[in-house]
Short mmCIF file of C-alpha atoms (C1' of nucleotides) in Angstrom, two decimals:
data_model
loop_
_atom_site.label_atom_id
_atom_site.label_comp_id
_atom_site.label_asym_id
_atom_site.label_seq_id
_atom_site.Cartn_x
_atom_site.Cartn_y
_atom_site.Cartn_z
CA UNK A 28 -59.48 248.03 73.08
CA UNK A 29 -59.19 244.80 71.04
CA UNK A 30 -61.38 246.79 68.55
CA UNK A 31 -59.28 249.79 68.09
CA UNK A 32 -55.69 246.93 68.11
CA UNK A 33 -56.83 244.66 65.28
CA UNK A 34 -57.55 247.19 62.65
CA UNK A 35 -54.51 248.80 63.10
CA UNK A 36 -52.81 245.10 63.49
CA UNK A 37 -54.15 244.54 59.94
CA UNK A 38 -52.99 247.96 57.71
CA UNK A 39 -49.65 247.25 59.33
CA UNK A 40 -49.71 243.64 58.15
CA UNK A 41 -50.53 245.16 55.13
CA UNK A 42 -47.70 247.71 54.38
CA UNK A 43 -45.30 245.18 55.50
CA UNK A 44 -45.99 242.55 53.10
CA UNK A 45 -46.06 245.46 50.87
CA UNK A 46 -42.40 246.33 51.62
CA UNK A 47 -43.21 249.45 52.96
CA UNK A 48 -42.00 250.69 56.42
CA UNK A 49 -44.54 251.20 58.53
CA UNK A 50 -43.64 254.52 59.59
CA UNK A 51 -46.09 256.84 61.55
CA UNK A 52 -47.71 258.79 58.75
CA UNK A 53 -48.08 256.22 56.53
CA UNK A 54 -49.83 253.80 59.47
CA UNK A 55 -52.54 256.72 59.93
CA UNK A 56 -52.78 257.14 56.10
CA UNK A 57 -53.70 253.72 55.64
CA UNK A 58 -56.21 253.43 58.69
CA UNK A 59 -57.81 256.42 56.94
CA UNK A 60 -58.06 254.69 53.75
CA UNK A 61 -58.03 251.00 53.68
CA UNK A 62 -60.41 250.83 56.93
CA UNK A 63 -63.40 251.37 54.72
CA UNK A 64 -63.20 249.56 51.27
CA UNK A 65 -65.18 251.14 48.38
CA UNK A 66 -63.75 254.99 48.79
CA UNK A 67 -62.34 257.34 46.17
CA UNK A 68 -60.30 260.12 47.12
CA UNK A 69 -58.38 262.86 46.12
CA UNK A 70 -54.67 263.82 47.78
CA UNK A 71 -56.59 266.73 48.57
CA UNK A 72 -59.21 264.99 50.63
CA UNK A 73 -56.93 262.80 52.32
CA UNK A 74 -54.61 265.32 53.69
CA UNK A 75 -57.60 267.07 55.20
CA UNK A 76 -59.22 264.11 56.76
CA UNK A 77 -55.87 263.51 58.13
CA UNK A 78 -54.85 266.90 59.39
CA UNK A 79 -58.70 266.65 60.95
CA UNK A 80 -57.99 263.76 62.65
CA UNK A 81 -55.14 265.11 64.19
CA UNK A 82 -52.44 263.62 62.27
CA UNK A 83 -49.22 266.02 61.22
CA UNK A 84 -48.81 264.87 58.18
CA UNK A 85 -48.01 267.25 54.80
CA UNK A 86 -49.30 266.90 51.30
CA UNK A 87 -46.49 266.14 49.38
CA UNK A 88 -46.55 263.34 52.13
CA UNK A 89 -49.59 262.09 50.89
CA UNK A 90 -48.93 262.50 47.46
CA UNK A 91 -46.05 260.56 47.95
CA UNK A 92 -48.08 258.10 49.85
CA UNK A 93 -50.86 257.63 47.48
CA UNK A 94 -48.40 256.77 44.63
CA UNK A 95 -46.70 254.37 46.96
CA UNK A 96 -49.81 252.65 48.31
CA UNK A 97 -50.86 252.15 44.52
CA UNK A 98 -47.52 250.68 42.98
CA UNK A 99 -47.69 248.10 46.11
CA UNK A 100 -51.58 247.61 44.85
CA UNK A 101 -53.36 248.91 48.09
CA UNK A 102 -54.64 251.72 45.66
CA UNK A 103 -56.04 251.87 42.10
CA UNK A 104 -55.71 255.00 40.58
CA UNK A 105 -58.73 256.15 38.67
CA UNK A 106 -58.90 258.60 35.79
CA UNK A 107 -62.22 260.39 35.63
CA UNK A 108 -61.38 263.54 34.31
CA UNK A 109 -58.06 265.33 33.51
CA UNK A 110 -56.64 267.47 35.85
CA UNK A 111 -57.95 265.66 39.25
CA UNK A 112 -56.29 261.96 40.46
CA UNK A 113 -58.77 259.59 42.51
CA UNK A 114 -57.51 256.75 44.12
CA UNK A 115 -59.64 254.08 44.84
CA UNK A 116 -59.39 251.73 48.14
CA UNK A 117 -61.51 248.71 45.66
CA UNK A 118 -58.79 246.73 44.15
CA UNK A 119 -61.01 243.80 42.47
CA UNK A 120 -62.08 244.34 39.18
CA UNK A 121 -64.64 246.91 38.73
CA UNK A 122 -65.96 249.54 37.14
CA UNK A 123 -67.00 252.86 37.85
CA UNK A 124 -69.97 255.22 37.42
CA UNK A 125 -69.51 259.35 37.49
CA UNK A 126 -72.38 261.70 38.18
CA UNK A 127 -71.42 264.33 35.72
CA UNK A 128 -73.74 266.77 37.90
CA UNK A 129 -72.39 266.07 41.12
CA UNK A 130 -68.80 264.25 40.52
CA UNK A 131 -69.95 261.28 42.56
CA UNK A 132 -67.72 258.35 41.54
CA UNK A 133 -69.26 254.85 42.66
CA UNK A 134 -68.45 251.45 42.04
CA UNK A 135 -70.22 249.13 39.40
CA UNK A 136 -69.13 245.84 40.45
CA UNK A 137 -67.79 243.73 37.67
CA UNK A 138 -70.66 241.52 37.66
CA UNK A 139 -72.70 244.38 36.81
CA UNK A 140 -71.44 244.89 33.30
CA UNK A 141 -70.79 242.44 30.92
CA UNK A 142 -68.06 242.64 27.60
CA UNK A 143 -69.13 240.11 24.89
CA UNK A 144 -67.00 241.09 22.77
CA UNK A 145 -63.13 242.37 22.54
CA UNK A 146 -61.25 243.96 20.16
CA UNK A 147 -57.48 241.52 20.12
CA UNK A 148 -54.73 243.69 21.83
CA UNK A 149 -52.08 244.82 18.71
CA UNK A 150 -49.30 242.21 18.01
CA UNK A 151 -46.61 242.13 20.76
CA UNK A 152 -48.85 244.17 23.61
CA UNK A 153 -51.60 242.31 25.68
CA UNK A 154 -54.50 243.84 27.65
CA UNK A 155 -53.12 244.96 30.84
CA UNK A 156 -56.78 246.80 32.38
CA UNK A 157 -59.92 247.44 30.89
CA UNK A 158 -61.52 251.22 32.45
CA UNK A 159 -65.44 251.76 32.25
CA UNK A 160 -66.49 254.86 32.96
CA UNK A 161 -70.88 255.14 32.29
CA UNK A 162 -71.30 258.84 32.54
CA UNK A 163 -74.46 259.74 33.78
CA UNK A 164 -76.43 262.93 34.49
CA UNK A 165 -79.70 264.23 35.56
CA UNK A 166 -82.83 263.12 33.24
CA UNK A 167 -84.44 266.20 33.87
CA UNK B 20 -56.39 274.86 -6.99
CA UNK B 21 -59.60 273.06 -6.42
CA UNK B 22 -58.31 270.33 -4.41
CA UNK B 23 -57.34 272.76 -1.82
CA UNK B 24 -60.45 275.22 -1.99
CA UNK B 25 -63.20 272.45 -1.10
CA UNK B 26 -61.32 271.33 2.33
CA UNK B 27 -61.20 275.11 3.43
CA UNK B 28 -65.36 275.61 2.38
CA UNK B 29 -66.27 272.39 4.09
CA UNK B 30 -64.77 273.48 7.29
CA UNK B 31 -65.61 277.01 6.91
CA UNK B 32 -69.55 275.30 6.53
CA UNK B 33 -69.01 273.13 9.68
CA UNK B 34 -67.53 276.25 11.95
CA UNK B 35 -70.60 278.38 10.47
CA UNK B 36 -73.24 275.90 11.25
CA UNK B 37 -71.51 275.19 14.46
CA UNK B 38 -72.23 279.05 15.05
CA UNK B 39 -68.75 279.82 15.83
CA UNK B 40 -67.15 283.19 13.29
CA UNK B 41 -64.84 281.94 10.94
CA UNK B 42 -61.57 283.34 12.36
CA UNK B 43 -58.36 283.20 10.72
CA UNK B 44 -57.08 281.00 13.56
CA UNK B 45 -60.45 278.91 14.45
CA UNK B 46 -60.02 278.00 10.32
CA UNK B 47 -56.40 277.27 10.31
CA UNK B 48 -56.74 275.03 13.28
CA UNK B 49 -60.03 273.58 11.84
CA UNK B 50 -58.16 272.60 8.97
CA UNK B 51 -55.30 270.92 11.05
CA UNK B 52 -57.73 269.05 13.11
CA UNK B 53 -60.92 268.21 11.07
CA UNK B 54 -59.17 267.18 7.76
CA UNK B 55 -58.31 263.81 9.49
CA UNK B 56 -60.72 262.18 11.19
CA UNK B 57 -58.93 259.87 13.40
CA UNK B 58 -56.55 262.26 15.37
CA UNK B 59 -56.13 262.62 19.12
CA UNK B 60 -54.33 265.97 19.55
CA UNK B 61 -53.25 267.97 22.88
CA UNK B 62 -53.53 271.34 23.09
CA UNK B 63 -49.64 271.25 22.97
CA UNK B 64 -49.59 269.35 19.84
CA UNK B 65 -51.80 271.12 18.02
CA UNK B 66 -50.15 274.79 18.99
CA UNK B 67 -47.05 272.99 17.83
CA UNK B 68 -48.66 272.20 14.40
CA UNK B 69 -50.17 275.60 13.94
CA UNK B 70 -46.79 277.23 14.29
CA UNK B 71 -45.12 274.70 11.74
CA UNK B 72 -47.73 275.37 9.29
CA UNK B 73 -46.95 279.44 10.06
CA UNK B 74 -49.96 280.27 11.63
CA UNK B 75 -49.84 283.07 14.52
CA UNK B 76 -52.07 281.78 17.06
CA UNK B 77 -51.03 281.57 20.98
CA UNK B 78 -51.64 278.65 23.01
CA UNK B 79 -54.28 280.58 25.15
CA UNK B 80 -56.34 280.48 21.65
CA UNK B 81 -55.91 276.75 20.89
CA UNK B 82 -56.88 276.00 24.22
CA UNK B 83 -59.92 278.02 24.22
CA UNK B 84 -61.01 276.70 20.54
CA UNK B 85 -60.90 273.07 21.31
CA UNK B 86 -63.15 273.52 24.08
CA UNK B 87 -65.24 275.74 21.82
CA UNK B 88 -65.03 272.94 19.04
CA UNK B 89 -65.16 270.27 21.93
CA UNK B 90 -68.77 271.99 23.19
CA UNK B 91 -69.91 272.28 19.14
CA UNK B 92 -69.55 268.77 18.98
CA UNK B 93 -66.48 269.00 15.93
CA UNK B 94 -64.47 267.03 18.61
CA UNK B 95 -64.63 265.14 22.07
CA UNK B 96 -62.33 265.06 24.80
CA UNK B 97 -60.76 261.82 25.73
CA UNK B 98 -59.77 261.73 29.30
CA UNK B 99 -56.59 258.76 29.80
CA UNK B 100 -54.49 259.98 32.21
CA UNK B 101 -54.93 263.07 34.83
CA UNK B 102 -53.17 265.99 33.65
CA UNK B 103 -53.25 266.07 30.16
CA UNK B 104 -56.49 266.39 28.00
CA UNK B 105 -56.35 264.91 24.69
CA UNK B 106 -59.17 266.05 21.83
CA UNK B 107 -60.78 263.22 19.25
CA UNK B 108 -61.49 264.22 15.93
CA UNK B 109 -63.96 261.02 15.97
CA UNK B 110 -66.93 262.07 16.97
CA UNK B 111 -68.74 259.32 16.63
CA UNK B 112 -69.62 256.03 18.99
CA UNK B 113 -66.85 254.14 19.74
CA UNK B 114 -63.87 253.12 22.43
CA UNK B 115 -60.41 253.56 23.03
CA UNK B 116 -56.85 251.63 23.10
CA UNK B 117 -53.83 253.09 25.15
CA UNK B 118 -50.95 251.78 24.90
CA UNK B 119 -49.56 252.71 28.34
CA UNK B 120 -45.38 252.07 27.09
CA UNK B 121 -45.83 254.90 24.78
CA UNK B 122 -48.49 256.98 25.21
CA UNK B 123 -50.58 255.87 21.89
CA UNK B 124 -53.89 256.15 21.74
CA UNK B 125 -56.02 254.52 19.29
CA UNK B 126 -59.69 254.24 18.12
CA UNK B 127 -61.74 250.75 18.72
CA UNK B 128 -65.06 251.26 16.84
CA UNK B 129 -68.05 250.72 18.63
CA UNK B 130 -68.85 247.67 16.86
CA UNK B 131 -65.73 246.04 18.07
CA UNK B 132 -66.86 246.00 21.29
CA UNK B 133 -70.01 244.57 22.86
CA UNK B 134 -71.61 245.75 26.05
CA UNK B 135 -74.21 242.65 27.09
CA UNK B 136 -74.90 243.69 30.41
CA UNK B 137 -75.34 247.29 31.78
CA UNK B 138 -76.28 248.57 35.11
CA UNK B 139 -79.65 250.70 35.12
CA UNK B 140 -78.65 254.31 36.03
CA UNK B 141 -79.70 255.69 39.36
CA UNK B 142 -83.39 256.88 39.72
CA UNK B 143 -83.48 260.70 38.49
CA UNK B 144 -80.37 259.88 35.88
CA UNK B 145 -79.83 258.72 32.66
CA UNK B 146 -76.83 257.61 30.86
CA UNK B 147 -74.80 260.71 29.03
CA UNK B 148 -71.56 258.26 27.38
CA UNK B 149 -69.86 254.97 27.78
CA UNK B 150 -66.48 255.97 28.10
CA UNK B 151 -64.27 252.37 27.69
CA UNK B 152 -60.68 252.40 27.79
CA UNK B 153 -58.57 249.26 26.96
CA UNK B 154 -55.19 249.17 28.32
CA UNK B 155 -52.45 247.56 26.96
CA UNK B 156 -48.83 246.94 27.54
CA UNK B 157 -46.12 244.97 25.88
CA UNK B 158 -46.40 241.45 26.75
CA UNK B 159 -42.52 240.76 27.13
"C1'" DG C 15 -25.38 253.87 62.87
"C1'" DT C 16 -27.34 253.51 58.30
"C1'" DG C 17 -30.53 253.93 55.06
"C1'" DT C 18 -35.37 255.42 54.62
"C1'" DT C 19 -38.83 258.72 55.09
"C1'" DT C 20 -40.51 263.22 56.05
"C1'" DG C 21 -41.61 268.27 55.58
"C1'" DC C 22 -41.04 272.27 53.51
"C1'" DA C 23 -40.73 275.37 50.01
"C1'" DA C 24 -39.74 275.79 45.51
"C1'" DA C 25 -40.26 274.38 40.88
"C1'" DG C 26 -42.98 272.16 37.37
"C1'" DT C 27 -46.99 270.75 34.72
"C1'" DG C 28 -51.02 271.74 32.11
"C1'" DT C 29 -54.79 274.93 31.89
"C1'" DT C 30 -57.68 279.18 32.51
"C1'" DT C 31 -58.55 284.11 32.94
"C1'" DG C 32 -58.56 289.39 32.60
"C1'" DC C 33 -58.15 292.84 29.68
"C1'" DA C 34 -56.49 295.89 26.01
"C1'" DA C 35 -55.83 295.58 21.14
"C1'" DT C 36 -57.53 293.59 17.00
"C1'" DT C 37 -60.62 291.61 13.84
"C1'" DT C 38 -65.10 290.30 11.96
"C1'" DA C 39 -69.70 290.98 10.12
"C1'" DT D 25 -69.19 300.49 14.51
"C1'" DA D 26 -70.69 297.06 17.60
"C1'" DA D 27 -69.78 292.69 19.14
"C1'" DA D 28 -66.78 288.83 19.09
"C1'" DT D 29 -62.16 287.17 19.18
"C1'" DT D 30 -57.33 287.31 20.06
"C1'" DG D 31 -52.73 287.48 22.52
"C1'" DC D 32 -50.26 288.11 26.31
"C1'" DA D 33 -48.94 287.60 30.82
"C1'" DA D 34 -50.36 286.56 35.00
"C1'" DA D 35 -52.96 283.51 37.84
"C1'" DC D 36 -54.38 278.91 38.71
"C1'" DA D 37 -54.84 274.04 40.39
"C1'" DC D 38 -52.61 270.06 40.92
"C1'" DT D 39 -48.45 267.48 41.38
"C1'" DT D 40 -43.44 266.51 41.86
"C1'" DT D 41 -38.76 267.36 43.52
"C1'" DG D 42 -34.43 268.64 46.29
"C1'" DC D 43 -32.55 268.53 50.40
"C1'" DA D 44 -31.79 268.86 55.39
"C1'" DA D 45 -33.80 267.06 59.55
"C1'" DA D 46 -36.15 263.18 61.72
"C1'" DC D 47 -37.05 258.50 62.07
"C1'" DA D 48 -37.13 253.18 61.83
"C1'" DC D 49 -34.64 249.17 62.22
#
DNA sequence: GTGTTTGCAAAGTGTTTGCAATTTA
DNA sequence: TAAATTGCAAACACTTTGCAAACAC
């Protein structure tokens, strides 16, 4: 029992300190998500894993949830390809690498890759995020 | 007279050797598009152009040409933000600024920005593109 | 109770497709 | 004239919004 109470003891911590009401949905939403910590979903996905694991929840819920989850920084949304949001549990700084073949995203931690060199932001603006995307496919 | 005939043979020469028929419309937006070679055009944008300049072309076509020019290599696609695809007349190497206030989005040339330290691709993959992406904001 | 959140369906993006009419080589 | 290209409208995928009902505090 303990094992099943803490988790859920945790997320709620979570979307409290986040300012967000822990209402039903969004409890299960997070359990689904920020249980595991290196995952990269669509709304899509989400809503099915929910609605699989029982929970009445709809999509415009999720979408709604998603965006929420990332302005409070649970979430990091990730731009792989136009068309398609991913949201990614991994807050830390890191990068990511897309199988153009299969769509795989995974993370490359930050230690992985290395910048020597920047280009200074414009006058006025500073560097809010840097994205790296390597792109790889099959070698065949 | 001259100064406007060599543009339109140049381009007509790239579409050819691309293998692509020299349309009326696949030359007019070639012109648009090609004569600069640091734009970042939507599909939008570009239809927009196009109908300035008094050329009849429908946005289905524009569409369908940049991903014809996009898969000839006379442009790349630049993916920023999920739900809009933006085209780069720069072909070549090199990175990308976005100015996330207003929606600018600039070249960084690839020797402006050094990579020391890459991840090996997984086994049975090799690298296709280094897509980088430096965000900035206002610093207010 | 009061203000927040939810669900639904409807509207909104941006993009692609099917097919007849047109154009190109 | 044969094959490629175009335009249109309709279909599409993904996302957001308006509003009444349900919920959290």
């Amino acid at each position: 029992m303990m094992t099943t109470v803490r988790p859920y003891a945790r997320v709620l911590d979570r979307l409290k300190s986040a300012g967000l009401r822990p209402t039903r949905q969004r409890l299960a939403l997070a359990k689904l998500l920020l249980e595991d910590s290196d995952r990269h979903v669509t709304a899509e996905q989400l809503h099915g894993e929910a609605i699989d694991a029982g929970i009445k929840v709809s999509l415009a819920t999720v979408y709604n949830t998603l965006h929420q989850f990332t302005k409070a920084k649970l979430l990091r949304e990730v731009v792989v390809e136009s068309g398609r949001a991913y949201f990614d549990t991994n807050t830390s700084d890191h990068h990511h690498l897309l199988n153009e073949d299969t769509g795989e995203l995974s993370d490359i931690s930050d230690s992985d890759i290395q910048l020597s060199q920047l280009p200074s932001p414009p006058s006025g603006t500073k560097i809010d995020r840097i994205d790296i995307i390597v792109r790889v496919k099959s070698d065949s």
